[in-house]
Short mmCIF file of C-alpha atoms and ligand atoms in Angstrom, two decimals:
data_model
loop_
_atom_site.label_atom_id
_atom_site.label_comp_id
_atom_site.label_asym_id
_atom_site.label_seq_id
_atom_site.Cartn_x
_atom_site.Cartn_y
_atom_site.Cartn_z
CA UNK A 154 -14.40 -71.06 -0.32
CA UNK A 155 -14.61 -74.64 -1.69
CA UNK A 156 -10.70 -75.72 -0.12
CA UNK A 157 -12.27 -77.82 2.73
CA UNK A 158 -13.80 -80.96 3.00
CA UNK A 159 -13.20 -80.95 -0.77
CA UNK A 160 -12.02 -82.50 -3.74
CA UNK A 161 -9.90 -79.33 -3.46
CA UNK A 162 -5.87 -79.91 -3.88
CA UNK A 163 -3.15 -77.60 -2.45
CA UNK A 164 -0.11 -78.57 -3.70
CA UNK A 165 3.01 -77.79 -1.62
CA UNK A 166 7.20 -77.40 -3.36
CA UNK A 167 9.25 -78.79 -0.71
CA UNK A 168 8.17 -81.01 1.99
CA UNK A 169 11.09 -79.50 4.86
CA UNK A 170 10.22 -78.35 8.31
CA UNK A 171 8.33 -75.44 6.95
CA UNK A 172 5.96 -77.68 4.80
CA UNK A 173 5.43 -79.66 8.25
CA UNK A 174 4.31 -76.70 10.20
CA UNK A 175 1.99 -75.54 7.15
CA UNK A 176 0.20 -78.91 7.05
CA UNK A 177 -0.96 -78.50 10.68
CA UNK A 178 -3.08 -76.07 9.66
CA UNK A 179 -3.80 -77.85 6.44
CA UNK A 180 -5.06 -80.62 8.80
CA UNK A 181 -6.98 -78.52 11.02
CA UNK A 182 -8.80 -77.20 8.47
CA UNK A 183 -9.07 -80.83 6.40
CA UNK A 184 -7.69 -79.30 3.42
CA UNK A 185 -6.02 -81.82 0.71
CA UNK A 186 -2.40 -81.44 0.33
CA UNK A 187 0.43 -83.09 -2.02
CA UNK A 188 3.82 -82.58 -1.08
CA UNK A 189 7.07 -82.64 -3.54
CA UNK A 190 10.50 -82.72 -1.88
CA UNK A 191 13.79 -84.55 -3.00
CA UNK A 192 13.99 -86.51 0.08
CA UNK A 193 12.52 -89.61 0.61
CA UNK A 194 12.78 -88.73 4.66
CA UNK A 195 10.91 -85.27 4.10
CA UNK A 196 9.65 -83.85 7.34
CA UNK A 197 5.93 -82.86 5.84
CA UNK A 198 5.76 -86.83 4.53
CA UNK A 199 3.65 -87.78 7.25
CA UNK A 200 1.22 -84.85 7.15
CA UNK A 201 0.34 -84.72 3.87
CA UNK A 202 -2.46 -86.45 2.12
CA UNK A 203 -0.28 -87.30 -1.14
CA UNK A 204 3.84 -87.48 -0.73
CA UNK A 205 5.64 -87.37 -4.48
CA UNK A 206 9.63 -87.23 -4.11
CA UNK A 207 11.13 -85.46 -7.39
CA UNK A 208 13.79 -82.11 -7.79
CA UNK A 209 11.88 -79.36 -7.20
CA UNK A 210 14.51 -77.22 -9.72
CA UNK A 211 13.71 -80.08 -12.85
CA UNK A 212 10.91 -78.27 -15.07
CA UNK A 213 8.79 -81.68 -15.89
CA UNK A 214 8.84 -82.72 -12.13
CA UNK A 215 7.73 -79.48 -11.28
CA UNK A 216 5.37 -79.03 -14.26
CA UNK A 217 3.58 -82.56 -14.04
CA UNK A 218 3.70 -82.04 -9.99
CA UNK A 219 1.94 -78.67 -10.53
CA UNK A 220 -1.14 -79.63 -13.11
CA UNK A 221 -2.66 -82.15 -10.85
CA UNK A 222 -3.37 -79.63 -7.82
CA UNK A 223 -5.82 -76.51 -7.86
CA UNK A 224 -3.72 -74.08 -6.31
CA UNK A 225 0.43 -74.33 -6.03
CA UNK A 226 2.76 -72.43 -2.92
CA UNK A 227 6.08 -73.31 -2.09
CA UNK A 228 8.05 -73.04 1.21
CA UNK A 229 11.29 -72.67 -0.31
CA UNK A 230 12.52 -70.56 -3.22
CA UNK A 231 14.50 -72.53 -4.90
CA UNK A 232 12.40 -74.09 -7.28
CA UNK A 233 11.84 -74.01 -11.08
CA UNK A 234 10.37 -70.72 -12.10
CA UNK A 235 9.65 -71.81 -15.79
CA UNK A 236 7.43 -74.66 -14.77
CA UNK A 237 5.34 -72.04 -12.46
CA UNK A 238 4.63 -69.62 -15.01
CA UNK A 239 3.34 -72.13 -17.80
CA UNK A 240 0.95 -73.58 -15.03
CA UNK A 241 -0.30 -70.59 -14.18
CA UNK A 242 -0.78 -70.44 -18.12
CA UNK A 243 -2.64 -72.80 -17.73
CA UNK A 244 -4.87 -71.63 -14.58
CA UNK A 245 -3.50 -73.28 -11.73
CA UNK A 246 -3.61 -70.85 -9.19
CA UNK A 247 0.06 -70.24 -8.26
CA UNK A 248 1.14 -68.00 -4.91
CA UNK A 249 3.00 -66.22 -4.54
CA UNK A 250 3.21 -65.73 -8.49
CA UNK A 251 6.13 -66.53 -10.60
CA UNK A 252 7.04 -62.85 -11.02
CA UNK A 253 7.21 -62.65 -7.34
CA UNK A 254 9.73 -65.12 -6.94
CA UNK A 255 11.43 -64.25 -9.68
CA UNK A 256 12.39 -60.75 -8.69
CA UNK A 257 13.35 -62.44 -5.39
CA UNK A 258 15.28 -65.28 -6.32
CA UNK A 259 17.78 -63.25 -7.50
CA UNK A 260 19.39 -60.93 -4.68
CA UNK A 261 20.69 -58.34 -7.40
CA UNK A 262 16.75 -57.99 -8.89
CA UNK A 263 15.49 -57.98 -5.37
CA UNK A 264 17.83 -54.94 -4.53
CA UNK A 265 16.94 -53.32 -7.89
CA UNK A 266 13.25 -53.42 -6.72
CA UNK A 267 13.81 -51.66 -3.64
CA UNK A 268 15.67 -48.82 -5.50
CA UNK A 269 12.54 -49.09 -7.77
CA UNK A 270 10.16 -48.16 -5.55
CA UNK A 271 12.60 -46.44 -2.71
CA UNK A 272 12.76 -48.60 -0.16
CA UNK A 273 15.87 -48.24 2.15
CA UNK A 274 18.40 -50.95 1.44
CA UNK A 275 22.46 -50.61 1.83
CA UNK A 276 24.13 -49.47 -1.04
CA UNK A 277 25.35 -52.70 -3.50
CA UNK A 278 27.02 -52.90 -7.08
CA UNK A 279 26.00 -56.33 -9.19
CA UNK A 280 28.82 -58.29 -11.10
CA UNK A 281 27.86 -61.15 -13.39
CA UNK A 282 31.44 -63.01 -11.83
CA UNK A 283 33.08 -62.67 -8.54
CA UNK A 284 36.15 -62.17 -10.32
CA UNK A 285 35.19 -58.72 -11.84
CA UNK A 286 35.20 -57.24 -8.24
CA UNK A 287 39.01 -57.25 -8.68
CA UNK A 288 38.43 -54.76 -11.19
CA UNK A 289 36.42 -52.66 -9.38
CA UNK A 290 38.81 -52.60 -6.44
CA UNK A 291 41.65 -51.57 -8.84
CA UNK A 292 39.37 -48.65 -10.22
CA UNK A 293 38.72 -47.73 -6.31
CA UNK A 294 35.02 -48.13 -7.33
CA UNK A 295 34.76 -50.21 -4.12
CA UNK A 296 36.44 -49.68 -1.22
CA UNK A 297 37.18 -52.38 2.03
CA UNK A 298 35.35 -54.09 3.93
CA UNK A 299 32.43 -55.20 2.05
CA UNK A 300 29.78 -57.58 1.99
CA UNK A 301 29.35 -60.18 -0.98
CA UNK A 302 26.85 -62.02 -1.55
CA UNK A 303 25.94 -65.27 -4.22
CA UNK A 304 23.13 -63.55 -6.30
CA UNK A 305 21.24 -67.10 -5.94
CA UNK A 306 21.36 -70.15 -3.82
CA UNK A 307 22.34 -68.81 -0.68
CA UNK A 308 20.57 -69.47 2.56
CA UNK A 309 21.30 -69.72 6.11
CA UNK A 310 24.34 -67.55 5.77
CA UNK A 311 26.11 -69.56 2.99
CA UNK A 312 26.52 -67.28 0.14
CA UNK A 313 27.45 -64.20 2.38
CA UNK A 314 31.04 -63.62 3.39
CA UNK A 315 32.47 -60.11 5.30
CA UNK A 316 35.64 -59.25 2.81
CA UNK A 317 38.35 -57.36 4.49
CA UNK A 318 40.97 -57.61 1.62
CA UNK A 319 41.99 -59.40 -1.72
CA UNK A 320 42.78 -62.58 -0.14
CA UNK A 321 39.44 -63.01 1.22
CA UNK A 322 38.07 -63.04 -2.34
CA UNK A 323 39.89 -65.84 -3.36
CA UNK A 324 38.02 -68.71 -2.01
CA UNK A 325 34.74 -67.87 -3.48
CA UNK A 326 32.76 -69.38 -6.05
CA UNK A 327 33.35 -67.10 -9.69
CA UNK A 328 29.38 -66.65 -9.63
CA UNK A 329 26.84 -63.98 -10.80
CA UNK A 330 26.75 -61.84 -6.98
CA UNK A 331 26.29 -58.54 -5.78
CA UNK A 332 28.83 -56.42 -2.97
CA UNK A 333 26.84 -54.45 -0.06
CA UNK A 334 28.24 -52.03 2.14
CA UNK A 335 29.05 -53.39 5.74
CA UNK A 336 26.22 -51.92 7.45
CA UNK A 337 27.23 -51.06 11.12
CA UNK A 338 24.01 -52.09 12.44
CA UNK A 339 23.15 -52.53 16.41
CA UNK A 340 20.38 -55.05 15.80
CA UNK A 341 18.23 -57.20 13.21
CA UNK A 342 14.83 -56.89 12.90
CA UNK A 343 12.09 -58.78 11.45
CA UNK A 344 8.43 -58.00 9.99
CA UNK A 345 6.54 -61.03 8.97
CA UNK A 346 3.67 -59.20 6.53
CA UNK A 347 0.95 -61.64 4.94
CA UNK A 348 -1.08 -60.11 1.85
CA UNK A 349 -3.77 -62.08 0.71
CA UNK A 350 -5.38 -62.22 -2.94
CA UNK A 351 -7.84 -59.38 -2.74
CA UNK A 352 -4.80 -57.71 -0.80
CA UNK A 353 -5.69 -57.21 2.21
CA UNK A 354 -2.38 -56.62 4.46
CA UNK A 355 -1.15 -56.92 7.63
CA UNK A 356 1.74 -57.01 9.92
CA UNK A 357 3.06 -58.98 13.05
CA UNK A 358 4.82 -57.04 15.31
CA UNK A 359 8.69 -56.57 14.90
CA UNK A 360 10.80 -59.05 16.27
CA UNK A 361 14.68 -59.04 16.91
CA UNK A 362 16.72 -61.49 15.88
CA UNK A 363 20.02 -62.81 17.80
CA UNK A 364 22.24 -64.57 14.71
CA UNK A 365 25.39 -67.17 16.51
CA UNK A 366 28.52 -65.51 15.87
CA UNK A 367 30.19 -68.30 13.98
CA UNK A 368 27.45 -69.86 12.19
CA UNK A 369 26.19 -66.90 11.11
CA UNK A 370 22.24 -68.22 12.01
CA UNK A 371 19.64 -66.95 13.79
CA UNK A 372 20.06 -68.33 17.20
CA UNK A 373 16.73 -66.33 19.84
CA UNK A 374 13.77 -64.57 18.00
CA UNK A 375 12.46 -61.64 20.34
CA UNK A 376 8.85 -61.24 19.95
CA UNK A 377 8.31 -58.27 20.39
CA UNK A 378 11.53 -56.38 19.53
CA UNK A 379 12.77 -54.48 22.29
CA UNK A 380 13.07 -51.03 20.31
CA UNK A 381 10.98 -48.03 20.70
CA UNK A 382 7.31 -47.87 19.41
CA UNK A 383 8.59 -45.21 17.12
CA UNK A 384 11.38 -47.87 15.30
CA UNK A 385 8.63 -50.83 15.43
CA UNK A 386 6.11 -48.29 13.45
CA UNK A 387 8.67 -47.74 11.32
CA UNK A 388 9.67 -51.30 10.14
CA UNK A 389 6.49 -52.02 9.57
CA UNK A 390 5.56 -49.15 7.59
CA UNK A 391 8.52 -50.59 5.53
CA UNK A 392 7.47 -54.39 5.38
CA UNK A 393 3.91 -53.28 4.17
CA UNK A 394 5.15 -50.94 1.55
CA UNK A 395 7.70 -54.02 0.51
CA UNK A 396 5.25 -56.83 0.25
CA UNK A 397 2.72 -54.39 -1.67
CA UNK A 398 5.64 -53.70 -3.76
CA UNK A 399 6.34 -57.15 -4.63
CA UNK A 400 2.46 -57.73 -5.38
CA UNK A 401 3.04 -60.50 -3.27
CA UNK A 402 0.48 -63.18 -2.07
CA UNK A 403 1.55 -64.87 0.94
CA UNK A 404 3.80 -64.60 3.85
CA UNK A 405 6.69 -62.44 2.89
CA UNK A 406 9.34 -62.16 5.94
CA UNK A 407 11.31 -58.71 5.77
CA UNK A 408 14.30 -58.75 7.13
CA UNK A 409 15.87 -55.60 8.36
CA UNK A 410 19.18 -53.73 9.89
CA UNK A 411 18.42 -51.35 12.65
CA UNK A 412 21.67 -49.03 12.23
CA UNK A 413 23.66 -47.32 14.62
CA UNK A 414 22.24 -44.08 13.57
CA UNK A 415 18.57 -45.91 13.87
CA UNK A 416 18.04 -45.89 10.12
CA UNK A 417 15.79 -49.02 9.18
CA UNK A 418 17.62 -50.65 6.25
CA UNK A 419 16.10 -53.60 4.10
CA UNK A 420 18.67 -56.69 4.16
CA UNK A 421 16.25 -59.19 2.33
CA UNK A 422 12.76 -60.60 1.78
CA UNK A 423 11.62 -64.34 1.87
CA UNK A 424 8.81 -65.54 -0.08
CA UNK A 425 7.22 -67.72 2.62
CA UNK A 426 6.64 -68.47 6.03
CA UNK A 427 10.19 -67.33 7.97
CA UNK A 428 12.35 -69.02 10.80
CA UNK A 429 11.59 -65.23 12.71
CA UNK A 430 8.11 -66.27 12.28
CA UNK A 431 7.82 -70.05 13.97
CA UNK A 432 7.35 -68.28 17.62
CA UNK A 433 3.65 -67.28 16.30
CA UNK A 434 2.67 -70.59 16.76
CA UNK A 435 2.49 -70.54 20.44
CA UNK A 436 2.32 -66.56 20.76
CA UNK A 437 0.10 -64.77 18.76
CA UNK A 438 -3.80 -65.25 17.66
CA UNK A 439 -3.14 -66.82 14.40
CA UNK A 440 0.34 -68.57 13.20
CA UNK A 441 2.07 -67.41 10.45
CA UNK A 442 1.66 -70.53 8.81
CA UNK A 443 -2.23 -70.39 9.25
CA UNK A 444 -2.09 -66.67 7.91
CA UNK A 445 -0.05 -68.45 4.65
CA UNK A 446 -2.94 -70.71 3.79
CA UNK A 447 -5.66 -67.93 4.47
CA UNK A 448 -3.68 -65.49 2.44
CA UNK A 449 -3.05 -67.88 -0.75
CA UNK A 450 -6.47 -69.62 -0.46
CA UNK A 451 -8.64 -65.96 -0.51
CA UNK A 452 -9.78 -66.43 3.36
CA UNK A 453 -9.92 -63.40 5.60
CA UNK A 454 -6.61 -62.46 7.46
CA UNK A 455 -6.02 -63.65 11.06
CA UNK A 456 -5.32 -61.32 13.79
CA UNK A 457 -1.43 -60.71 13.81
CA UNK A 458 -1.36 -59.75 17.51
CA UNK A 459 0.28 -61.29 20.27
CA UNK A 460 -1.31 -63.42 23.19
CA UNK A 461 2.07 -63.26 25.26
CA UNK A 462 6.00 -62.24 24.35
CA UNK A 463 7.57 -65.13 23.29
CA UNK A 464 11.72 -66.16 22.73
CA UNK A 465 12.35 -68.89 19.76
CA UNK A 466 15.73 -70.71 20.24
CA UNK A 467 16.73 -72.71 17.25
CA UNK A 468 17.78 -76.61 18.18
CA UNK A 469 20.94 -76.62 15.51
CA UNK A 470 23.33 -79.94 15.46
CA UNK A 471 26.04 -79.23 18.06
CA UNK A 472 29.52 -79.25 16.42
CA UNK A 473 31.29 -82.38 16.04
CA UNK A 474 28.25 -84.74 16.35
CA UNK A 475 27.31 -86.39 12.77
CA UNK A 476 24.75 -89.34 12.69
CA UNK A 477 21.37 -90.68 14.30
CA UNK A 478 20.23 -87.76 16.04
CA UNK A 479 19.54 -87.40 20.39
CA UNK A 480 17.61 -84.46 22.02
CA UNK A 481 19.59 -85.19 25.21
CA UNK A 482 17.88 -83.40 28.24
CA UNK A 483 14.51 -82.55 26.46
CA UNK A 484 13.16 -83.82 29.91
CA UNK A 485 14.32 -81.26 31.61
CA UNK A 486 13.04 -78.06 29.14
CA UNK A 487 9.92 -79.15 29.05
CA UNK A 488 9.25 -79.21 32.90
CA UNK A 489 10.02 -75.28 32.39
CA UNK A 490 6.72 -73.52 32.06
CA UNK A 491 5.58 -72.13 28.93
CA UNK A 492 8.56 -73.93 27.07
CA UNK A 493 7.30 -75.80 24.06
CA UNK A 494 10.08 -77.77 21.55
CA UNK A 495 9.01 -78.51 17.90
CA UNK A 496 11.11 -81.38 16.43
CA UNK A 497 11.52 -81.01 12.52
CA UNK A 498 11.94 -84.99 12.10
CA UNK A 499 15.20 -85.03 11.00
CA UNK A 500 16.70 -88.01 11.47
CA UNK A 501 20.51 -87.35 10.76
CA UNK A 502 22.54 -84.21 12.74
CA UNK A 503 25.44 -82.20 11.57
CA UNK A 504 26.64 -79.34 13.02
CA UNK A 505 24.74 -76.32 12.59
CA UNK A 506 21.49 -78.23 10.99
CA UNK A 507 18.30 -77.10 12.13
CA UNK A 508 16.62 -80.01 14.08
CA UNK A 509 13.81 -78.19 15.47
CA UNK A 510 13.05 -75.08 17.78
CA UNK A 511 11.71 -74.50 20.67
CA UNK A 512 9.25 -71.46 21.66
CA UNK A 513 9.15 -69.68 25.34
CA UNK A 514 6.13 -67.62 26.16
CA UNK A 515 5.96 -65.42 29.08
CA UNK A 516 4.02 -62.07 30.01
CA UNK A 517 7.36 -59.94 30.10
CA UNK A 518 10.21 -60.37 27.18
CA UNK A 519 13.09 -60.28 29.11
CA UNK A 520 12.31 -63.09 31.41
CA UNK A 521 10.90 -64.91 28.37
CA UNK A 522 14.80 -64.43 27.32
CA UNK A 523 16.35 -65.76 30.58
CA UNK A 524 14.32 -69.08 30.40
CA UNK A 525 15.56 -68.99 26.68
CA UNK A 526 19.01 -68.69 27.27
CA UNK A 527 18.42 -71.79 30.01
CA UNK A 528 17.27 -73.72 27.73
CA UNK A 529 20.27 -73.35 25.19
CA UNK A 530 22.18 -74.46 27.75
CA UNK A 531 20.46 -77.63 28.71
CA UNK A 532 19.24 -79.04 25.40
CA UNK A 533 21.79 -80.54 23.33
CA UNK A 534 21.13 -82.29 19.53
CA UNK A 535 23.68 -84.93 19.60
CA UNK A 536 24.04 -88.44 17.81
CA UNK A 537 24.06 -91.63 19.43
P1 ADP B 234 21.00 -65.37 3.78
O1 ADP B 234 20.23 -65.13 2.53
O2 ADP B 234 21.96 -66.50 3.66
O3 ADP B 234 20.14 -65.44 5.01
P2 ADP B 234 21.70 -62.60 4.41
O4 ADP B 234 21.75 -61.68 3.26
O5 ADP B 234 20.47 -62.50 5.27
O6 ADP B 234 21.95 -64.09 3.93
O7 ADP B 234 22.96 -62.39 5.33
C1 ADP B 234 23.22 -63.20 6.47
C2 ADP B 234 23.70 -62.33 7.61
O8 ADP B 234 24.93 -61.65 7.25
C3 ADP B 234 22.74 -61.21 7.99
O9 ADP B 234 21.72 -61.65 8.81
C4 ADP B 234 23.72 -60.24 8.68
O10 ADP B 234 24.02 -60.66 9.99
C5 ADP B 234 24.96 -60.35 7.83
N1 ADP B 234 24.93 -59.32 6.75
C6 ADP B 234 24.34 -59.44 5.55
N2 ADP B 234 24.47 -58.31 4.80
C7 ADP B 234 25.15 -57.43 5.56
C8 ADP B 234 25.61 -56.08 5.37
N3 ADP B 234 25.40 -55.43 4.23
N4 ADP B 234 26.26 -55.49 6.39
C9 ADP B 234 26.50 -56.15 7.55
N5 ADP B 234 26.12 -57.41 7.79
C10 ADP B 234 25.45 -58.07 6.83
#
């Protein structure tokens, strides 16, 4: 393992809060990093050893970015595939691989995959335009109420809308997308799964996931889930076999519906470390962002257990607040015990943007939950 205390480079696309919380481990282990992001105000700028700002979707800013590190990850997945596969052409090391992402990037690919190698995942047709659902709907080939969803560049629950009827079609974007049955599910689940490059594999434990009702975003992350040990064996069994089908290297997040008839479905995968993963920071033996650089760099897996249960509440911009951004009474969270806030280094709100998180640990979940729902309340992310 030559990465540390080397001329070694790891080169990082996109320098956002996930980047940041990747380079502390870069830093513990003194491993060199250069960061690409379009921002001039990225959150990783600081931690990195070398900070380049260029579009992480432009092929020569990705390219040239690429060919002067040893070994090339990404925290986001939106980048530009072509550039990845002629540097790994070339030799630079690139993880997870461009025919990872590529089958991932797209949600309609990513569903044929699971098909592929039968995974469970709802049931979903794939139209090249939105407008060709009409079609389908006069053909009674699909029936009300669906999901549809933007075949690429969705995230945080843009690019996914419930439809109930015509008129709900009408406002989105005439783009390649796919329609899912509305799964009736009574909770979501999440299996973080990191592979490394001699595959080695292993699982954290399920967590649940709480999502706001409006904003459609993961609000507490429930570490671990509270479902039987029969359902957590289950979804794991299911995140292994998916990240082993994907011949991914890396942390791959799968997230899952637990339906009313406790079927495990698979809703999607995420190439990288996952917002259901930050609470392994603070609660289990190794982070998942520590279990990303082992993974990609050929190091031994970390153990994926837990030291305590843990609640992660996402710090979002409250509504109506735009500008210079205030953590108004941080004070008083972090005289709560085992409360710990992570601030993304943002410095502009807007509603719903994620500022930052903050983990609770505590020997039994469901009090972990009641200090989490405490803090909610008291923290607000405001603007002067
Ligand atoms: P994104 O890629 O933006 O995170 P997701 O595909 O994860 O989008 O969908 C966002 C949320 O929408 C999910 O977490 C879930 O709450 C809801 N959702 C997505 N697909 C379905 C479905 N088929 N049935 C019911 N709810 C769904």
């Amino acid at each position: 393992m030559k990465c540390f205390s080397s001329n070694f480079k790891l080169g990082i696309l996109g320098g956002g809060q996930l980047g940041k919380m990747l380079l502390y481990t870069t830093r513990k282990f003194d491993i060199h990093t250069c960061v690409l992001d379009p921002s001039a105000e990225a959150p990783s700028k600081l931690a990195c050893n070398e900070f380049i700002q260029g579009d992480l979707m432009d092929y020569e800013t990705v390219y040239n970015f690429g060919r002067k590190v040893d070994t090339l990850t990404f925290e986001i997945e939106n980048v530009n595939i072509e550039a990845l596969k002629a540097l790994e052409k070339e030799g630079v090391k690139v993880y997870p691989s461009s025919k990872t992402l590529d089958k991932i990037q797209n949600k309609a690919t990513q569903k044929l995959l699971y098909i592929d190698h039968n995974l469970p995942t709802a049931a979903f047709q794939r139209f090249a335009y939105t407008e060709e659902i009409n079609l389908a709907i006069e053909h009674s080939s699909i029936v009300f109420p669906f999901v549809w969803k933007s075949a690429q560049f969705g995230y945080d629950g843009n690019g996914v809308k419930v439809v109930r009827s015509k008129k709900d079609l009408q406002d989105l974007p005439n783009v390649e997308c796919i329609t899912e049955e509305l799964v009736p599910f009574k909770t979501e689940l999440s299996v973080i799964v990191s592979r490394n490059i001699e595959g080695e594999i292993k699982a954290y434990p399920a967590v649940e996931m709480e999502f706001h009702p409006e904003a459609n975003q993961v609000e507490y992350v429930l570490c671990p889930a509270r479902v039987s040990e029969e359902i957590a064996n289950k979804a794991k069994k299911i995140a292994l076999k998916a990240s082993a089908a994907f011949n991914h290297v890396g942390i791959l997040a799968v997230e899952l519906f637990l339906t009313n008839n406790d079927e495990i479905l698979i809703n999607e995968v995420a190439p990288r470390p996952h917002n259901s993963g930050h609470q392994t920071i603070e609660a289990s033996y190794t982070s998942q962002f520590e279990q990303h650089i082992r993974a990609i760099l050929g190091m031994p897996l970390g153990s994926t257990e837990n030291k305590l249960s843990s609640v992660m509440v996402n710090l979002v911009g409250a509504e109506n607040y735009r500008g210079e951004v205030v953590y108004e009474n941080i004070d008083k969270i972090m005289k709560m015990n085992g409360v710990t806030p992570h601030i993304y280094g943002k410095k502009e709100t807007r509603p719903f943007r994620k500022m930052g998180h903050v983990t609770v640990v505590h020997s039994n979940i469901e009090d972990a939950r009641t200090i989490a729902e405490k803090v909610k309340k008291s923290i607000k992310v405001i603007s002067k």
